[in-house]
């Protein structure tokens, strides 16, 4: 019985490590969502066009990195939609 408990513990620890290290697109997208909210508000609060463009470029770069890391799935679609919106916003400035 003593040999089985350490083996089970090691197996559980390995499984926990693997599950926590797997990429989670929804979790990975949360900081980008927050960035978008923050910069949308910042754009509304400034009249400096070059600063607005910088904010857009920052969000666009973050979305492009996300899309590169998560090339498929619902969150990729969400990121692509957001990317289109931010590019449109940047082009309108």
mmCIF file of C-alpha atoms in Angstrom:
data_model
loop_
_atom_site.group_PDB
_atom_site.id
_atom_site.type_symbol
_atom_site.label_atom_id
_atom_site.label_comp_id
_atom_site.label_asym_id
_atom_site.label_seq_id
_atom_site.Cartn_x
_atom_site.Cartn_y
_atom_site.Cartn_z
ATOM 1 C CA UNK A 1 0.000 0.000 0.000
ATOM 2 C CA UNK A 2 2.855 2.401 0.713
ATOM 3 C CA UNK A 3 4.170 2.086 -2.817
ATOM 4 C CA UNK A 4 0.806 2.919 -4.312
ATOM 5 C CA UNK A 5 0.208 6.179 -2.417
ATOM 6 C CA UNK A 6 3.392 7.931 -3.630
ATOM 7 C CA UNK A 7 2.725 6.672 -7.148
ATOM 8 C CA UNK A 8 -0.833 7.983 -7.069
ATOM 9 C CA UNK A 9 0.355 11.274 -5.628
ATOM 10 C CA UNK A 10 2.988 11.617 -8.353
ATOM 11 C CA UNK A 11 0.411 10.816 -11.021
ATOM 12 C CA UNK A 12 -2.005 13.372 -9.561
ATOM 13 C CA UNK A 13 0.734 16.022 -9.382
ATOM 14 C CA UNK A 14 1.730 15.377 -12.998
ATOM 15 C CA UNK A 15 -1.881 15.536 -14.152
ATOM 16 C CA UNK A 16 -2.453 18.796 -12.251
ATOM 17 C CA UNK A 17 0.684 20.288 -13.796
ATOM 18 C CA UNK A 18 -0.330 19.293 -17.313
ATOM 19 C CA UNK A 19 -3.839 20.671 -16.922
ATOM 20 C CA UNK A 20 -2.632 23.971 -15.521
ATOM 21 C CA UNK A 21 -0.002 24.406 -18.233
ATOM 22 C CA UNK A 22 -2.424 23.854 -21.108
ATOM 23 C CA UNK A 23 -3.399 26.925 -23.019
ATOM 24 C CA UNK A 24 -6.838 28.293 -22.226
ATOM 25 C CA UNK A 25 -7.965 30.717 -24.937
ATOM 26 C CA UNK A 26 -10.680 32.309 -22.815
ATOM 27 C CA UNK A 27 -8.250 32.932 -19.971
ATOM 28 C CA UNK A 28 -5.615 34.218 -22.398
ATOM 29 C CA UNK A 29 -8.126 36.632 -23.957
ATOM 30 C CA UNK A 30 -9.193 38.233 -20.659
ATOM 31 C CA UNK A 31 -6.220 40.650 -20.430
ATOM 32 C CA UNK A 32 -6.865 41.712 -24.023
ATOM 33 C CA UNK A 33 -10.505 42.384 -23.186
ATOM 34 C CA UNK A 34 -9.396 44.560 -20.296
ATOM 35 C CA UNK A 35 -6.895 46.344 -22.531
ATOM 36 C CA UNK A 36 -9.648 47.085 -25.029
ATOM 37 C CA UNK A 37 -11.951 48.509 -22.357
ATOM 38 C CA UNK A 38 -9.149 50.640 -20.917
ATOM 39 C CA UNK A 39 -8.063 52.027 -24.277
ATOM 40 C CA UNK A 40 -11.612 52.649 -25.507
ATOM 41 C CA UNK A 41 -12.101 54.829 -22.455
ATOM 42 C CA UNK A 42 -8.706 56.492 -22.925
ATOM 43 C CA UNK A 43 -9.564 57.315 -26.547
ATOM 44 C CA UNK A 44 -12.787 58.958 -25.423
ATOM 45 C CA UNK A 45 -10.903 60.996 -22.819
ATOM 46 C CA UNK A 46 -8.250 62.496 -25.075
ATOM 47 C CA UNK A 47 -8.229 64.805 -28.066
ATOM 48 C CA UNK A 48 -4.660 63.851 -29.013
ATOM 49 C CA UNK A 49 -4.991 61.948 -32.294
ATOM 50 C CA UNK A 50 -1.470 60.518 -32.246
ATOM 51 C CA UNK A 51 -2.135 59.112 -28.785
ATOM 52 C CA UNK A 52 -5.383 57.574 -30.024
ATOM 53 C CA UNK A 53 -3.486 55.898 -32.878
ATOM 54 C CA UNK A 54 -0.911 54.579 -30.402
ATOM 55 C CA UNK A 55 -3.690 53.089 -28.272
ATOM 56 C CA UNK A 56 -5.198 51.430 -31.335
ATOM 57 C CA UNK A 57 -1.814 50.073 -32.424
ATOM 58 C CA UNK A 58 -1.238 48.582 -28.968
ATOM 59 C CA UNK A 59 -4.574 46.762 -28.986
ATOM 60 C CA UNK A 60 -4.114 45.640 -32.593
ATOM 61 C CA UNK A 61 -0.691 44.158 -31.757
ATOM 62 C CA UNK A 62 -2.102 42.319 -28.721
ATOM 63 C CA UNK A 63 -4.944 40.901 -30.810
ATOM 64 C CA UNK A 64 -2.545 39.788 -33.551
ATOM 65 C CA UNK A 65 -0.372 37.974 -30.991
ATOM 66 C CA UNK A 66 -3.448 36.259 -29.561
ATOM 67 C CA UNK A 67 -4.628 35.185 -33.008
ATOM 68 C CA UNK A 68 -1.174 33.802 -33.761
ATOM 69 C CA UNK A 69 -1.231 31.791 -30.536
ATOM 70 C CA UNK A 70 -4.842 30.626 -30.944
ATOM 71 C CA UNK A 71 -5.446 30.093 -34.663
ATOM 72 C CA UNK A 72 -8.772 28.267 -34.235
ATOM 73 C CA UNK A 73 -11.917 28.365 -32.196
ATOM 74 C CA UNK A 74 -14.478 30.736 -30.782
ATOM 75 C CA UNK A 75 -11.936 33.051 -29.163
ATOM 76 C CA UNK A 76 -10.034 33.338 -32.422
ATOM 77 C CA UNK A 77 -13.262 34.500 -34.077
ATOM 78 C CA UNK A 78 -13.866 36.960 -31.247
ATOM 79 C CA UNK A 79 -10.317 38.287 -31.571
ATOM 80 C CA UNK A 80 -10.607 38.612 -35.359
ATOM 81 C CA UNK A 81 -13.846 40.567 -35.005
ATOM 82 C CA UNK A 82 -12.225 42.854 -32.453
ATOM 83 C CA UNK A 83 -9.161 43.242 -34.685
ATOM 84 C CA UNK A 84 -11.356 44.370 -37.581
ATOM 85 C CA UNK A 85 -13.121 46.874 -35.326
ATOM 86 C CA UNK A 86 -9.846 48.299 -33.968
ATOM 87 C CA UNK A 87 -8.345 48.589 -37.465
ATOM 88 C CA UNK A 88 -11.475 50.425 -38.610
ATOM 89 C CA UNK A 89 -11.252 52.701 -35.589
ATOM 90 C CA UNK A 90 -7.554 53.385 -36.300
ATOM 91 C CA UNK A 91 -8.238 54.114 -39.969
ATOM 92 C CA UNK A 92 -10.970 56.593 -39.038
ATOM 93 C CA UNK A 93 -8.554 58.625 -36.938
#
